[in-house]
Coordinates of C-alpha atoms and ligand atoms in Angstrom, one line a residue:
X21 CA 254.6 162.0 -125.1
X22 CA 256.9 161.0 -122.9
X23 CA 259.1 157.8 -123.1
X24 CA 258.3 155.2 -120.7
X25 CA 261.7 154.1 -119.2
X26 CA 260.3 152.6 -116.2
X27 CA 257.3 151.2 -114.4
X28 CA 256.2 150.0 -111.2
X29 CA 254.1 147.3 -110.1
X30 CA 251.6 146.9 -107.0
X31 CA 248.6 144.1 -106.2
X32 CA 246.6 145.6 -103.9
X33 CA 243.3 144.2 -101.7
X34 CA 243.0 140.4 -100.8
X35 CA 245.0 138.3 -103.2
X36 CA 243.8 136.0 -105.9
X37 CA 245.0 133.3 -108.1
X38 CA 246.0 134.7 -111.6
X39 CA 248.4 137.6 -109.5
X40 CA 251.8 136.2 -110.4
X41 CA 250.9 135.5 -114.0
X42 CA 249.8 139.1 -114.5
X43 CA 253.2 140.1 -113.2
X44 CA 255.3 137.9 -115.5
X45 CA 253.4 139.1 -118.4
X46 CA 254.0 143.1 -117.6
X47 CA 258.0 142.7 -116.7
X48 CA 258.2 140.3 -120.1
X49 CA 255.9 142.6 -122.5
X50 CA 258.2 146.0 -120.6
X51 CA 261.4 143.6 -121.1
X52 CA 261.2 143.4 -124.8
X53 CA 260.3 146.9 -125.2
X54 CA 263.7 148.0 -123.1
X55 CA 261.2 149.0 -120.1
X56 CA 262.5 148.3 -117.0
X57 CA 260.6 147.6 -114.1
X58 CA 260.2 147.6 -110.5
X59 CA 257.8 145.6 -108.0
X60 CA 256.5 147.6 -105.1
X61 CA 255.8 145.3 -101.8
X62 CA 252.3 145.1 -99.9
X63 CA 250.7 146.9 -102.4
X64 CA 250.6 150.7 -101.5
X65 CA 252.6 150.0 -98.3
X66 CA 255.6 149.5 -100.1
X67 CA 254.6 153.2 -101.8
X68 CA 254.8 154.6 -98.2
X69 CA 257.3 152.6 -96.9
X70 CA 259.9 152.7 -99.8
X71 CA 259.8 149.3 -100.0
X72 CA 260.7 148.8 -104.1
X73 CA 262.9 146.3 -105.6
X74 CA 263.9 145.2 -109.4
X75 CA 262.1 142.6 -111.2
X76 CA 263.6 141.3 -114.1
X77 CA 263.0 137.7 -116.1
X78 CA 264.9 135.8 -113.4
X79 CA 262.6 137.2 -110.5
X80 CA 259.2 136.0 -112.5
X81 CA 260.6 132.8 -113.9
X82 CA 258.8 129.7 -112.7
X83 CA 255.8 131.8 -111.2
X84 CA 253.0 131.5 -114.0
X85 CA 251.4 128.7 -112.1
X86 CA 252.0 130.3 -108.6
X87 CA 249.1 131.1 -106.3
X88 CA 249.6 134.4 -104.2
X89 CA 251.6 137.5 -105.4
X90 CA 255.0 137.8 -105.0
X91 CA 254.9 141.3 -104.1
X92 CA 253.0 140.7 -101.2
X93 CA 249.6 142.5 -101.0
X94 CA 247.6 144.5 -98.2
X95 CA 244.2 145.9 -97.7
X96 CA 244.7 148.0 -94.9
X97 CA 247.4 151.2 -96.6
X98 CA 245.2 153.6 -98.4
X99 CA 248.0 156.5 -98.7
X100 CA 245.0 158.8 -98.9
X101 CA 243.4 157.8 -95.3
X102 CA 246.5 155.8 -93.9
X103 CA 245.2 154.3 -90.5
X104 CA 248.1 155.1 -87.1
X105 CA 247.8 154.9 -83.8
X106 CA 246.9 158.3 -82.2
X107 CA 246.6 159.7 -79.2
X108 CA 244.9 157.7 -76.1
X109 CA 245.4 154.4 -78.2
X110 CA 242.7 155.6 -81.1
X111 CA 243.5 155.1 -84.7
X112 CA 243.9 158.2 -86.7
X113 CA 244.0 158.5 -90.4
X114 CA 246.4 160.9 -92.3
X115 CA 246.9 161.6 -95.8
X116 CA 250.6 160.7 -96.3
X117 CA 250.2 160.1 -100.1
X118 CA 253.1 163.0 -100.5
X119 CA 255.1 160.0 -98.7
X120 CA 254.0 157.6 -101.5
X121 CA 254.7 160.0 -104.5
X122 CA 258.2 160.4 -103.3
X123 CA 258.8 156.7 -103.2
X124 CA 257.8 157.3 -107.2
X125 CA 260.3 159.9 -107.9
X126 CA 263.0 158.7 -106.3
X127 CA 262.6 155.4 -108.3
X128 CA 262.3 157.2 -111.2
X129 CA 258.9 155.5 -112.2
X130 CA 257.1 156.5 -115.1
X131 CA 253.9 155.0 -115.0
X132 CA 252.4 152.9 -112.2
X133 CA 250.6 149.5 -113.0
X134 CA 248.0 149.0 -110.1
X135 CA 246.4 145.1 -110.1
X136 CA 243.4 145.5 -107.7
X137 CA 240.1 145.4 -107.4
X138 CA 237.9 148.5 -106.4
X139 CA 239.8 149.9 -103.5
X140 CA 243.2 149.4 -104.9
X141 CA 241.5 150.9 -108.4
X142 CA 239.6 154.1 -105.9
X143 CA 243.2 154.7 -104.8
X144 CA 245.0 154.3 -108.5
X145 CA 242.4 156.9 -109.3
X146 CA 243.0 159.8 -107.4
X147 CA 246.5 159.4 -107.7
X148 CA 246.1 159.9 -110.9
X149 CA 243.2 162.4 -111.0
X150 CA 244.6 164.8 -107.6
X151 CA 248.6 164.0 -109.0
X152 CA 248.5 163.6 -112.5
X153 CA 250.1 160.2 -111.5
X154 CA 250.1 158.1 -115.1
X155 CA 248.5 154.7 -113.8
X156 CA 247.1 151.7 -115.5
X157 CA 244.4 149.6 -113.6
X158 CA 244.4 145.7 -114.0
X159 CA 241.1 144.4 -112.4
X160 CA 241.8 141.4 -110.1
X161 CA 239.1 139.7 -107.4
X162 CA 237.4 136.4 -106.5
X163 CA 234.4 138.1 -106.2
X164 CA 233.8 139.2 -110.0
X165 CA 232.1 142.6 -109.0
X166 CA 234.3 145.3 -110.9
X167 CA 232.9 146.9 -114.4
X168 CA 234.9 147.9 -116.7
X169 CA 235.5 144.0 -117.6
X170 CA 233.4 140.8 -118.2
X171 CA 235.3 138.7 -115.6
X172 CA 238.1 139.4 -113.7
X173 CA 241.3 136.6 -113.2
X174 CA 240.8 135.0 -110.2
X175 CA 237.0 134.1 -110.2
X176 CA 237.2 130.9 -112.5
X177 CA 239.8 129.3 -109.4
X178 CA 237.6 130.5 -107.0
X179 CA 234.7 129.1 -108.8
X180 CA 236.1 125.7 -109.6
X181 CA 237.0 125.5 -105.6
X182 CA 233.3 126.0 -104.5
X183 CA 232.0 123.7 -107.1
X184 CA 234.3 120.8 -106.4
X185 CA 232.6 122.0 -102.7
X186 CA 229.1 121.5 -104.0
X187 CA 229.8 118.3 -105.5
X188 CA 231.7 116.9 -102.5
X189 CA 229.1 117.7 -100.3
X190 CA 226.5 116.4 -102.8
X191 CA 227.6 112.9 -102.1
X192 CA 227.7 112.9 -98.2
X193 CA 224.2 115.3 -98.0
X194 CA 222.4 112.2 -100.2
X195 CA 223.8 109.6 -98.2
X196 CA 222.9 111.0 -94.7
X197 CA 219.4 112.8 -95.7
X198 CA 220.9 116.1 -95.1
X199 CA 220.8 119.7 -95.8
X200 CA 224.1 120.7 -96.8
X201 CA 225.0 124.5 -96.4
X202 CA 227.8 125.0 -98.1
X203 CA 229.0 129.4 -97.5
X204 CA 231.3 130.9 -99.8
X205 CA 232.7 134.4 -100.8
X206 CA 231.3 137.3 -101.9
X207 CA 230.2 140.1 -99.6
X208 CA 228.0 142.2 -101.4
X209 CA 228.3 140.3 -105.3
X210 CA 226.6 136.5 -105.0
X211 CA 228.8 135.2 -108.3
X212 CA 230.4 133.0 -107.0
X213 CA 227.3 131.7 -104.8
X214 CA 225.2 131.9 -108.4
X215 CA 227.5 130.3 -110.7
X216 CA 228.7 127.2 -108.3
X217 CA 225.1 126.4 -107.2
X218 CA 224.2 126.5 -111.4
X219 CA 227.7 124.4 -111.9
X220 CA 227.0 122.3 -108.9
X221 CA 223.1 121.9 -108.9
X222 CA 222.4 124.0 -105.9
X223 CA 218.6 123.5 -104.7
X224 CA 218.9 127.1 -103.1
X225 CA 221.3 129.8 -103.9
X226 CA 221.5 133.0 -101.5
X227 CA 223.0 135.6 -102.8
X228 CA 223.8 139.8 -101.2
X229 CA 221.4 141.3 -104.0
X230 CA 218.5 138.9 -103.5
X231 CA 217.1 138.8 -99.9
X232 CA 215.6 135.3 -98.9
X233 CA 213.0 134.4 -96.7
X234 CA 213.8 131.6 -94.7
X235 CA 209.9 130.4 -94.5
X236 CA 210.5 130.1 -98.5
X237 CA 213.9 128.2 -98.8
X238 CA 212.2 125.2 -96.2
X239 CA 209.1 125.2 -98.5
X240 CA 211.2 124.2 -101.4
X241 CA 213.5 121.5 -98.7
X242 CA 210.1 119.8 -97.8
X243 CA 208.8 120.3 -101.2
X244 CA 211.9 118.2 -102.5
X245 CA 211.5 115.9 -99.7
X246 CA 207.7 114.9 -100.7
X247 CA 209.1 114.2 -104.3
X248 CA 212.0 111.7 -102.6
X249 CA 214.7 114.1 -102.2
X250 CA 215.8 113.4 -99.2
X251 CA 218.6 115.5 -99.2
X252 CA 219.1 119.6 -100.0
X253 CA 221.9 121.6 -101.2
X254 CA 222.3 124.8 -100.3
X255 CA 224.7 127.5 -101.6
X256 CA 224.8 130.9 -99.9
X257 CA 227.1 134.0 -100.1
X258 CA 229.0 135.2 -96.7
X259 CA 226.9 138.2 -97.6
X260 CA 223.5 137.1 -98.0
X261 CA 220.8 138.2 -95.9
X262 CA 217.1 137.8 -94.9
X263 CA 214.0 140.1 -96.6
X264 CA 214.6 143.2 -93.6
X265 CA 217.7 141.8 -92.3
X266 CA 221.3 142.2 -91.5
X267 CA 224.7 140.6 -93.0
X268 CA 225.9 137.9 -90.6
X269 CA 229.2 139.6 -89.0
X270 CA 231.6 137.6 -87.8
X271 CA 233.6 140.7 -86.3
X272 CA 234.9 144.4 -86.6
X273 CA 237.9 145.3 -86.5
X274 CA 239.0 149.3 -86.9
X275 CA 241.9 149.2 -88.9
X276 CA 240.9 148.4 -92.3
X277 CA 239.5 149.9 -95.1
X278 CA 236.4 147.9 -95.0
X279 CA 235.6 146.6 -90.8
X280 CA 233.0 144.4 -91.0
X281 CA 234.3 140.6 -91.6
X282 CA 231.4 138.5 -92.8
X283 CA 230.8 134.7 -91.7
X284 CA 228.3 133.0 -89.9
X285 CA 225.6 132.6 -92.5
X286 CA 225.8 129.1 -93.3
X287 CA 225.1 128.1 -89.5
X288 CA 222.3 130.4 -89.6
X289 CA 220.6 129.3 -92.5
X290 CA 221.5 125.4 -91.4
X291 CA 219.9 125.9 -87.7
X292 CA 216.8 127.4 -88.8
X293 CA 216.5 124.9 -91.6
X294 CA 217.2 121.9 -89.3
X295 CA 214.4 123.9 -86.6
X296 CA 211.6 124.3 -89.4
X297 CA 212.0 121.0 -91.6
X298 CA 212.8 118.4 -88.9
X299 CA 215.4 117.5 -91.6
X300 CA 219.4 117.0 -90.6
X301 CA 221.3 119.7 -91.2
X302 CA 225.3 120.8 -91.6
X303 CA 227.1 123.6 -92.9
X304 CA 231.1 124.3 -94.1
X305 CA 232.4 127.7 -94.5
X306 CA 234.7 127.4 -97.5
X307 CA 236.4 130.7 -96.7
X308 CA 240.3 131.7 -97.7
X309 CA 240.8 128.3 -99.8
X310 CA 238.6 129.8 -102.3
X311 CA 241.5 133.0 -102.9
X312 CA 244.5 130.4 -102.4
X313 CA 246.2 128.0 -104.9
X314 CA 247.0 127.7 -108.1
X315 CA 245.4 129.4 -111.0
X316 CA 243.0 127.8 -113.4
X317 CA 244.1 127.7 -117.1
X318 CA 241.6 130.1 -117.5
X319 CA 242.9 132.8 -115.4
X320 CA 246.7 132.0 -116.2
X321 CA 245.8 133.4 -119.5
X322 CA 243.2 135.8 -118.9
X323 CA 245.7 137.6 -116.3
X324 CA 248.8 137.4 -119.1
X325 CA 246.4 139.0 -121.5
X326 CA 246.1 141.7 -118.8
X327 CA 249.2 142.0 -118.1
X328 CA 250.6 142.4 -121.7
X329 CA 247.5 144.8 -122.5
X330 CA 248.2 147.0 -119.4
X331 CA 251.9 147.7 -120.8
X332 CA 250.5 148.6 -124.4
X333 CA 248.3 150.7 -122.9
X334 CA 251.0 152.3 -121.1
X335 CA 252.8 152.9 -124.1
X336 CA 249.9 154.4 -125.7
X337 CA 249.5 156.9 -123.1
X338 CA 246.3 155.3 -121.8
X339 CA 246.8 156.8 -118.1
X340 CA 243.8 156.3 -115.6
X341 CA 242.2 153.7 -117.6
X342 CA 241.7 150.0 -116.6
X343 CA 242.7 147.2 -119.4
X344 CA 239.3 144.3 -119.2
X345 CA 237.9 142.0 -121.1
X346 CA 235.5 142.9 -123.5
X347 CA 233.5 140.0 -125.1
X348 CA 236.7 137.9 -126.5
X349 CA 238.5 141.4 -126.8
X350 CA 240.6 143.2 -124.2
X351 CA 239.9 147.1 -124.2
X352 CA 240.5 149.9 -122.0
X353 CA 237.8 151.6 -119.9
X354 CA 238.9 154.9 -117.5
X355 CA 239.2 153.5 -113.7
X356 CA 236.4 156.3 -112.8
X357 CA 234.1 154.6 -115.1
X358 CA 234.7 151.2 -113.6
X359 CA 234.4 152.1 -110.3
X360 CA 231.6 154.1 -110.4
X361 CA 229.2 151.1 -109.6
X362 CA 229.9 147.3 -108.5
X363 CA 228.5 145.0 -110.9
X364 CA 226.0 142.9 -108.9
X365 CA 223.7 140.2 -109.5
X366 CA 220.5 141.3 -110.5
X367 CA 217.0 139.0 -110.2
X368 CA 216.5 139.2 -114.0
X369 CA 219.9 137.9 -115.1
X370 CA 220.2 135.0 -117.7
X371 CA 221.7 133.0 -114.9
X372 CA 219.0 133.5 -112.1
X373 CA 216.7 132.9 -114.6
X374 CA 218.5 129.6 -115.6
X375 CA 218.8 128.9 -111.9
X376 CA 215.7 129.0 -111.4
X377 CA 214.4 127.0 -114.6
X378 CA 216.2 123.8 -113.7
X379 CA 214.0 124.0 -110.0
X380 CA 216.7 126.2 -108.2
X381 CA 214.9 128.5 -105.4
X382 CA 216.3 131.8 -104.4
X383 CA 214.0 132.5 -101.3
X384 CA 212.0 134.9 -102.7
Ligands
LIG16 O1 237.0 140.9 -101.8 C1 237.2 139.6 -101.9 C2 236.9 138.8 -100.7 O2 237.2 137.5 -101.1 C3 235.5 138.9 -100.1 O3 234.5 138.1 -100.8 C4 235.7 138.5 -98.7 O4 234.7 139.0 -97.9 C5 237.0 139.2 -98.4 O5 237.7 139.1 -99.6 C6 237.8 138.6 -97.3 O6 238.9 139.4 -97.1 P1 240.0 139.1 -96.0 O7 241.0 138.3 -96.5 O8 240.4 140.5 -95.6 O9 239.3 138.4 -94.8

């Protein structure tokens, strides 16, 4: 096998906490094995754009506790389907991934370390798979939806910001007799909806996989309210939607990788709540302050045990595979595998089942 003398690292997709530790753990683990490596900006923009610089201990020092990546990230520079602007103002996708794999030689890098979740992961993949590119996956989202791990870094921040959320609005929602709608993340995976309304004693949790009927979630409002509760909680995914119904869309936009940007669910649910109960009603939209911050303790190690694993794997030749957390082990898993399906909430999970035990309602 080859020696590794180099290797470059991109975060790709939206950015979450837990980025910048992963990144001190590969250029210390490479360090100390005389691997020298290189940080490649926006994720695979900097591939197309040659935009690659050192990184060395001085350049990581200090960032452990660091929200953000400092490698910048994007979700809009697929080298495979790279979006310009055509002819008559139209956008136009090329493949310009020769572009990218020059950037590669040139900078002499032997394997590329690609911290993302499934698009960034898609992408890693047929590098490797069409270019015999040697890559390494390390799974990274708020939204906790890739396989090929039991949680990725970044969800136990976002988590902890939607339940102080749920708590915060616990107080306020009793004191007024209001429903409290309280959106978060998660387009098409309701974790983060699921596990804050269990943390945060949700009375309803909507999540993507489990469509609601609105008729349902009031019954349970009124049904509290008969028993004293004056006051409802209610946590719902930016993806959530009604039995035979749509996402909420906020707007589209033709550039990305994905178009549709979700929001709008929480005002939905809160109006038709407030119409059908007769019961005061307010939403919040907890949006990008879930993804921004500091990393929980949690994450700051879970993304160092990435990072270290995802050079050892490199080492061992483990090309095309993503590292991931395995019960308390971290193991490899090949990025095709992973990617194949998005792990979702299903109805009969221990959690829904908890949820719904301690008087949770799901709408359905
Ligand atoms: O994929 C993670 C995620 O947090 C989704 O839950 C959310 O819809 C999306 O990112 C928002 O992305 P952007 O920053 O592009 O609006």
């Amino acid at each position: 096998m080859k020696k590794i003398r180099k290797i470059g690292i991109l975060t790709g997709g939206g950015d979450c906490p837990g980025l910048n530790a992963v990144i001190r753990a590969v250029v210390h683990t490479a360090c100390r094995a005389g691997i020298a490596v290189v940080g490649i900006r926006d994720g695979y923009a900097g591939l197309i754009h040659k935009d690659v610089r050192p990184l060395a201990l001085p350049e990581v020092s200090g960032i452990l506790p660091l929200g953000g990546t400092i490698l910048g990230t994007s979700n809009r520079d697929n080298p495979f389907q790279y979006a310009e602007p055509g002819a008559g103002g139209k956008v136009e996708h090329r493949d310009v991934s020769a572009q990218a794999l020059k950037t590669i030689e040139y900078n002499e890098i032997d394997v590329l370390v690609t911290v993302g979740g499934d698009g960034t992961q898609i992408i890693a993949n047929t590098f490797f798979e069409k270019h015999k590119l040697p890559v390494v996956g390390v799974p990274k989202t708020i939204d906790n939806d890739l396989n090929g791990t039991d949680v990725t870094f970044g969800f136990d921040t976002a988590l902890n910001v939607a339940t102080t959320a749920v708590d915060k609005l616990h107080s306020t929602a009793e004191a007024h007799h209001r429903v409290m709608v309280l959106e978060v993340m998660g387009r098409y995976a309701g974790w983060i909806a699921l596990d804050a309304g269990l943390a945060g004693g949700g009375d309803v949790i909507l999540v993507p996989e489990i469509p609601y009927r609105i008729e349902k979630v009031c019954d349970h409002i009124r049904d509290r309210a008969a028993r004293g509760k004056r006051f409802s909680l209610v946590v719902v995914a930016e993806g959530a939607k009604p039995e035979g119904g749509q996402m909420v869309v906020a707007r589209k936009v033709n550039d990305a990788s994905d178009p549709i940007r979700l929001g709008g669910i929480a005002a939905l649910v809160a109006n038709q709540v407030e119409d059908l109960t007769g019961i005061e009603s307010r939403y919040t939209i907890l949006g990008h302050v879930q993804r921004g911050g500091s990393p929980t303790p949690y994450d700051r190690i879970l993304a160092s045990r990435f990072g270290y694993h995802a050079v050892e794997a490199a080492m061992a030749g483990k090309f095309g595979h993503l590292v991931g957390l395995r019960g308390n082990e971290i193991r490899t898993t090949p990025i095709q595998e992973a990617v194949a399906v998005p792990r979702r909430v299903k109805a009969g999970d221990d959690k829904v089942l908890v949820a719904k035990a301690v008087g949770t309602c799901f709408g359905s």
